[in-house]
Tab-separated table of C-alpha atoms and ligand atoms in Angstrom:
chain	number	residue	atom	x	y	z
A	1	MET	CA	0.000	0.000	0.000
A	2	ARG	CA	1.167	3.532	-0.785
A	3	VAL	CA	0.160	6.816	0.796
A	4	ASP	CA	-0.159	9.994	-1.260
A	5	ILE	CA	-0.661	13.232	0.673
A	6	GLN	CA	-1.732	16.411	-1.113
A	7	PRO	CA	-2.452	19.985	-0.046
A	8	VAL	CA	-6.155	20.495	0.656
A	9	GLU	CA	-6.492	22.784	-2.370
A	10	THR	CA	-5.125	20.283	-4.905
A	11	TRP	CA	-6.358	17.000	-3.430
A	12	ALA	CA	-9.408	16.615	-5.693
A	13	SER	CA	-7.528	17.448	-8.858
A	14	ARG	CA	-4.771	14.998	-7.905
A	15	VAL	CA	-7.325	12.183	-7.530
A	16	ALA	CA	-9.024	13.268	-10.758
A	17	ASP	CA	-5.666	13.255	-12.578
A	18	LEU	CA	-5.009	9.661	-11.536
A	19	TRP	CA	-8.552	8.596	-12.384
A	20	THR	CA	-8.421	10.336	-15.777
A	21	SER	CA	-5.204	8.560	-16.639
A	22	ARG	CA	-6.701	5.165	-15.695
A	23	LEU	CA	-9.749	5.830	-17.891
A	24	LEU	CA	-7.611	6.965	-20.806
A	25	ASP	CA	-5.463	3.826	-20.511
A	26	GLN	CA	-8.453	1.524	-20.122
A	27	PRO	CA	-11.790	3.024	-21.275
A	28	THR	CA	-13.641	-0.161	-20.256
A	29	LEU	CA	-12.571	0.250	-16.611
A	30	ARG	CA	-14.774	-1.698	-14.172
A	31	MET	CA	-15.108	0.289	-10.981
A	32	CYS	CA	-16.728	0.111	-7.587
A	33	LEU	CA	-17.527	3.621	-6.316
A	34	ALA	CA	-18.328	5.000	-2.892
A	35	THR	CA	-20.868	7.684	-2.173
A	36	GLY	CA	-20.815	10.024	0.830
A	37	ALA	CA	-19.185	13.398	1.334
A	38	THR	CA	-15.566	12.477	0.659
A	39	PRO	CA	-15.609	11.891	-3.116
A	40	VAL	CA	-17.961	14.784	-3.964
A	41	PRO	CA	-15.256	17.258	-5.103
A	42	VAL	CA	-13.552	14.508	-7.124
A	43	TYR	CA	-16.817	13.568	-8.832
A	44	ALA	CA	-17.470	17.256	-9.585
A	45	GLU	CA	-14.021	17.580	-11.110
A	46	MET	CA	-14.558	14.474	-13.261
A	47	GLY	CA	-17.838	16.007	-14.443
A	48	ARG	CA	-15.977	19.139	-15.536
A	49	ARG	CA	-13.404	17.040	-17.374
A	50	VAL	CA	-16.067	15.029	-19.181
A	51	ALA	CA	-17.818	18.275	-20.186
A	52	ALA	CA	-14.497	19.582	-21.495
A	53	GLY	CA	-13.958	16.412	-23.532
A	54	ALA	CA	-10.809	15.486	-21.617
A	55	VAL	CA	-12.068	12.059	-20.511
A	56	SER	CA	-15.052	9.769	-20.999
A	57	PHE	CA	-16.888	7.174	-18.919
A	58	ALA	CA	-18.890	5.981	-21.937
A	59	ARG	CA	-17.395	2.486	-22.041
A	60	ALA	CA	-16.786	2.081	-18.287
A	61	THR	CA	-18.812	0.026	-15.813
A	62	VAL	CA	-19.737	1.149	-12.299
A	63	PHE	CA	-20.951	-0.741	-9.242
A	64	VAL	CA	-22.187	1.397	-6.384
A	65	LEU	CA	-20.462	0.283	-3.189
A	66	ASP	CA	-23.386	-0.011	-0.801
A	67	GLU	CA	-26.992	0.870	-0.002
A	68	TRP	CA	-29.182	1.479	3.023
A	69	LEU	CA	-32.135	-0.833	3.603
A	70	GLY	CA	-35.558	0.644	4.292
A	71	LEU	CA	-35.316	3.940	2.419
A	72	PRO	CA	-37.761	4.379	-0.461
A	73	PRO	CA	-36.548	4.718	-4.068
A	74	GLY	CA	-35.395	8.247	-4.792
A	75	HIS	CA	-34.775	9.117	-1.114
A	76	GLU	CA	-32.021	11.723	-0.957
A	77	VAL	CA	-29.936	9.640	1.492
A	78	ARG	CA	-29.984	6.537	-0.716
A	79	CYS	CA	-26.561	5.722	-2.121
A	80	ASP	CA	-28.009	5.311	-5.625
A	81	SER	CA	-29.523	8.806	-5.329
A	82	MET	CA	-26.218	10.254	-4.125
A	83	LEU	CA	-24.295	8.581	-6.953
A	84	GLN	CA	-26.809	9.995	-9.434
A	85	ARG	CA	-26.633	13.500	-7.959
A	86	ASP	CA	-22.894	13.667	-7.392
A	87	LEU	CA	-21.508	11.770	-10.410
A	88	LEU	CA	-23.892	10.210	-12.914
A	89	ALA	CA	-25.728	13.441	-13.681
A	90	HIS	CA	-22.426	14.991	-14.756
A	91	VAL	CA	-20.631	12.243	-16.695
A	92	ASP	CA	-21.389	10.202	-19.810
A	93	LEU	CA	-21.795	6.770	-18.215
A	94	ASP	CA	-24.122	4.406	-20.064
A	95	PRO	CA	-27.014	3.773	-17.619
A	96	GLY	CA	-26.952	0.132	-18.743
A	97	ARG	CA	-23.492	-0.233	-17.234
A	98	VAL	CA	-24.304	1.319	-13.873
A	99	HIS	CA	-25.089	-1.258	-11.191
A	100	THR	CA	-27.008	-0.237	-8.103
A	101	PHE	CA	-28.519	-2.534	-5.496
A	102	ASP	CA	-32.142	-3.407	-6.243
A	103	VAL	CA	-33.305	-3.597	-2.643
A	104	ASP	CA	-36.923	-2.667	-3.232
A	105	ASP	CA	-38.279	-6.022	-4.370
A	106	GLY	CA	-38.198	-7.904	-1.106
A	107	ASP	CA	-35.175	-10.178	-1.334
A	108	PRO	CA	-32.021	-8.174	-0.601
A	109	ALA	CA	-30.080	-11.357	0.269
A	110	ALA	CA	-30.699	-12.739	-3.231
A	111	GLU	CA	-29.825	-9.330	-4.696
A	112	CYS	CA	-26.488	-9.425	-2.836
A	113	ARG	CA	-25.660	-12.831	-4.335
A	114	THR	CA	-26.537	-11.581	-7.823
A	115	TYR	CA	-24.504	-8.403	-7.281
A	116	ASP	CA	-21.479	-10.316	-5.987
A	117	ALA	CA	-21.604	-12.642	-9.009
A	118	ALA	CA	-21.864	-9.682	-11.405
A	119	ILE	CA	-18.758	-8.125	-9.821
A	120	ARG	CA	-16.799	-11.349	-9.889
A	121	ASP	CA	-17.801	-11.975	-13.506
A	122	GLY	CA	-15.134	-9.696	-14.933
A	123	GLY	CA	-13.728	-8.479	-11.631
A	124	LEU	CA	-12.984	-4.928	-10.592
A	125	ASP	CA	-10.150	-2.876	-12.024
A	126	LEU	CA	-10.516	-0.117	-9.468
A	127	ALA	CA	-12.362	0.432	-6.198
A	128	ILE	CA	-12.631	4.050	-5.004
A	129	LEU	CA	-13.614	4.089	-1.336
A	130	GLY	CA	-14.127	6.467	1.561
A	131	LEU	CA	-13.081	5.889	5.154
A	132	GLY	CA	-15.688	5.552	7.887
A	133	ARG	CA	-15.109	7.243	11.216
A	134	ASN	CA	-14.989	3.765	12.745
A	135	GLY	CA	-12.669	2.404	10.042
A	136	HIS	CA	-15.375	0.802	7.958
A	137	LEU	CA	-15.154	0.373	4.176
A	138	GLY	CA	-18.535	0.609	2.513
A	139	MET	CA	-20.768	-0.875	5.196
A	140	ASN	CA	-18.183	-3.463	6.185
A	141	GLU	CA	-18.234	-2.551	9.856
A	142	PRO	CA	-15.587	-3.355	12.505
A	143	GLY	CA	-15.467	-7.118	13.004
A	144	THR	CA	-15.791	-7.930	9.291
A	145	VAL	CA	-13.532	-10.722	8.082
A	146	PHE	CA	-11.361	-9.803	5.116
A	147	ASP	CA	-12.947	-12.336	2.759
A	148	ALA	CA	-16.550	-11.292	3.483
A	149	PRO	CA	-18.834	-11.452	0.422
A	150	THR	CA	-21.408	-8.907	-0.691
A	151	ARG	CA	-24.214	-9.228	1.857
A	152	ILE	CA	-26.753	-7.712	4.234
A	153	VAL	CA	-25.146	-6.100	7.266
A	154	GLU	CA	-26.271	-4.689	10.569
A	155	LEU	CA	-24.958	-1.157	10.837
A	156	ALA	CA	-22.748	0.082	13.637
A	157	GLU	CA	-24.412	2.765	15.744
A	158	GLU	CA	-22.000	5.396	14.462
A	159	THR	CA	-22.931	4.566	10.870
A	160	ARG	CA	-26.659	4.585	11.652
A	161	LEU	CA	-26.484	7.977	13.283
A	162	GLY	CA	-24.141	9.277	10.585
A	163	ALA	CA	-26.736	8.635	7.867
A	164	ALA	CA	-28.456	11.860	8.905
A	165	ARG	CA	-25.450	13.801	7.584
A	166	TYR	CA	-26.663	13.086	4.058
A	167	GLY	CA	-30.225	14.389	4.345
A	168	GLU	CA	-33.561	14.286	6.163
A	169	LEU	CA	-34.402	10.963	7.804
A	170	ALA	CA	-37.509	10.045	9.761
A	171	THR	CA	-35.631	7.091	11.277
A	172	SER	CA	-32.069	5.971	10.669
A	173	PRO	CA	-31.673	2.680	8.802
A	174	THR	CA	-30.452	-0.223	10.950
A	175	HIS	CA	-29.233	-2.422	8.090
A	176	GLY	CA	-27.656	-2.074	4.700
A	177	VAL	CA	-26.156	-4.056	1.864
A	178	THR	CA	-22.517	-3.711	0.905
A	179	VAL	CA	-19.955	-5.036	-1.513
A	180	GLY	CA	-17.880	-7.279	0.737
A	181	LEU	CA	-14.263	-6.901	1.743
A	182	GLY	CA	-13.611	-10.037	-0.351
A	183	PRO	CA	-14.503	-8.557	-3.743
A	184	ILE	CA	-13.048	-5.181	-2.708
A	185	GLY	CA	-9.745	-6.824	-1.830
A	186	ASP	CA	-9.771	-8.693	-5.140
A	187	ALA	CA	-9.928	-5.423	-7.125
A	188	ALA	CA	-6.760	-4.855	-9.140
A	189	GLU	CA	-6.378	-1.459	-7.516
A	190	VAL	CA	-8.009	0.048	-4.418
A	191	TRP	CA	-7.952	3.748	-3.561
A	192	LEU	CA	-8.943	5.035	-0.147
A	193	LEU	CA	-9.938	8.697	-0.307
A	194	VAL	CA	-9.553	10.540	2.987
A	195	ARG	CA	-9.975	14.239	3.595
A	196	GLY	CA	-10.527	16.505	6.551
A	197	ALA	CA	-9.172	16.721	10.103
A	198	GLU	CA	-12.095	14.686	11.455
A	199	LYS	CA	-10.552	11.614	9.770
A	200	ALA	CA	-7.025	12.137	11.138
A	201	GLY	CA	-7.484	9.888	14.194
A	202	ILE	CA	-8.925	6.932	12.325
A	203	LEU	CA	-6.494	7.346	9.417
A	204	SER	CA	-3.507	7.077	11.747
A	205	ARG	CA	-4.958	3.810	13.094
A	206	VAL	CA	-5.468	2.551	9.514
A	207	LEU	CA	-1.870	3.365	8.638
A	208	GLU	CA	-0.106	2.389	11.848
A	209	GLY	CA	-2.356	0.215	14.000
A	210	PRO	CA	-2.659	-3.571	13.893
A	211	VAL	CA	-3.999	-5.055	10.653
A	212	GLY	CA	-7.249	-6.924	11.247
A	213	PRO	CA	-11.044	-6.929	11.297
A	214	ASP	CA	-11.291	-4.362	14.127
A	215	ILE	CA	-10.447	-1.723	11.514
A	216	PRO	CA	-11.686	-3.056	8.167
A	217	ALA	CA	-9.760	-0.404	6.215
A	218	THR	CA	-6.491	-2.017	7.341
A	219	ARG	CA	-7.289	-4.600	4.626
A	220	LEU	CA	-5.654	-2.119	2.265
A	221	ARG	CA	-2.302	-2.537	3.989
A	222	LEU	CA	-2.186	-6.058	2.513
A	223	HIS	CA	-3.093	-4.915	-0.995
A	224	PRO	CA	-0.201	-4.647	-3.458
A	225	ARG	CA	-1.936	-1.786	-5.263
A	226	GLY	CA	-3.659	-0.169	-2.297
A	227	LEU	CA	-3.367	3.619	-2.388
A	228	VAL	CA	-4.391	6.079	0.302
A	229	LEU	CA	-5.110	9.485	-1.217
A	230	ALA	CA	-5.276	11.854	1.744
A	231	ASP	CA	-5.379	15.603	2.077
A	232	ALA	CA	-3.015	17.352	4.461
A	233	ASP	CA	-5.773	17.923	7.043
A	234	ALA	CA	-6.359	14.177	7.343
A	235	VAL	CA	-2.759	13.490	8.295
A	236	SER	CA	-2.265	16.367	10.725
A	237	SER	CA	-2.439	15.285	14.357
B	1	PGA	P1	-17.999	10.300	4.285
B	1	PGA	O1	-18.326	8.818	4.679
B	1	PGA	O2	-17.284	10.255	2.974
B	1	PGA	O3	-19.348	10.948	4.167
B	1	PGA	O4	-17.145	10.873	5.371
B	1	PGA	C1	-17.359	7.828	4.604
B	1	PGA	C2	-17.881	6.574	5.240
B	1	PGA	O5	-18.511	6.642	6.307
B	1	PGA	O6	-17.641	5.491	4.697
């Protein structure tokens, strides 16, 4: 695993530069993408680059990383809604190659198996992830084994309460579905995006603490092409 630290002002363009170069090298890139606050400036920058004709997602494939259970379709906190708002509305991805969890038809466990198989059928070239305040990746909460498949999960309290950061919620979801640490770890390349001083404590544990399920993001330390892309605020102590 490598660690790349950038000034706050240039962090998003640095990530976008790397991403642009991957897409130019391999236009059919198969990616797993996080939602949440962290990647928003990167997604905005990629939208500007697509508009300027500097890069295209037209032949790429995307799998959204996770989804809450119990929120109705179109809810602003849903991960598929956030991906639409923050990225898909601004880039030229073919909607037929965007995978989101279909959790509205009653059998999320079956949907997870289908989703896992679709990821493994072709694999992932790149996973772009955020870092949870408790060290989770996607909704792989502390205690998750490193080979966990895509599945239904019970959310940690911190994650449940944190959902309200993304919009209005009558009640916080208690469960979600997530791409597992297994398929994430099998991606050819995994990037962990981390920005802001509020992540400094957990990032230092990811980088220097013991590797293991207590901090799922430490899985990246074992990945030959794991890359932490942090801004300077996230590494200040
Ligand atoms: P954030 O969420 O990007 O909104 O900070 C990251 C996470 O909890 O996985």
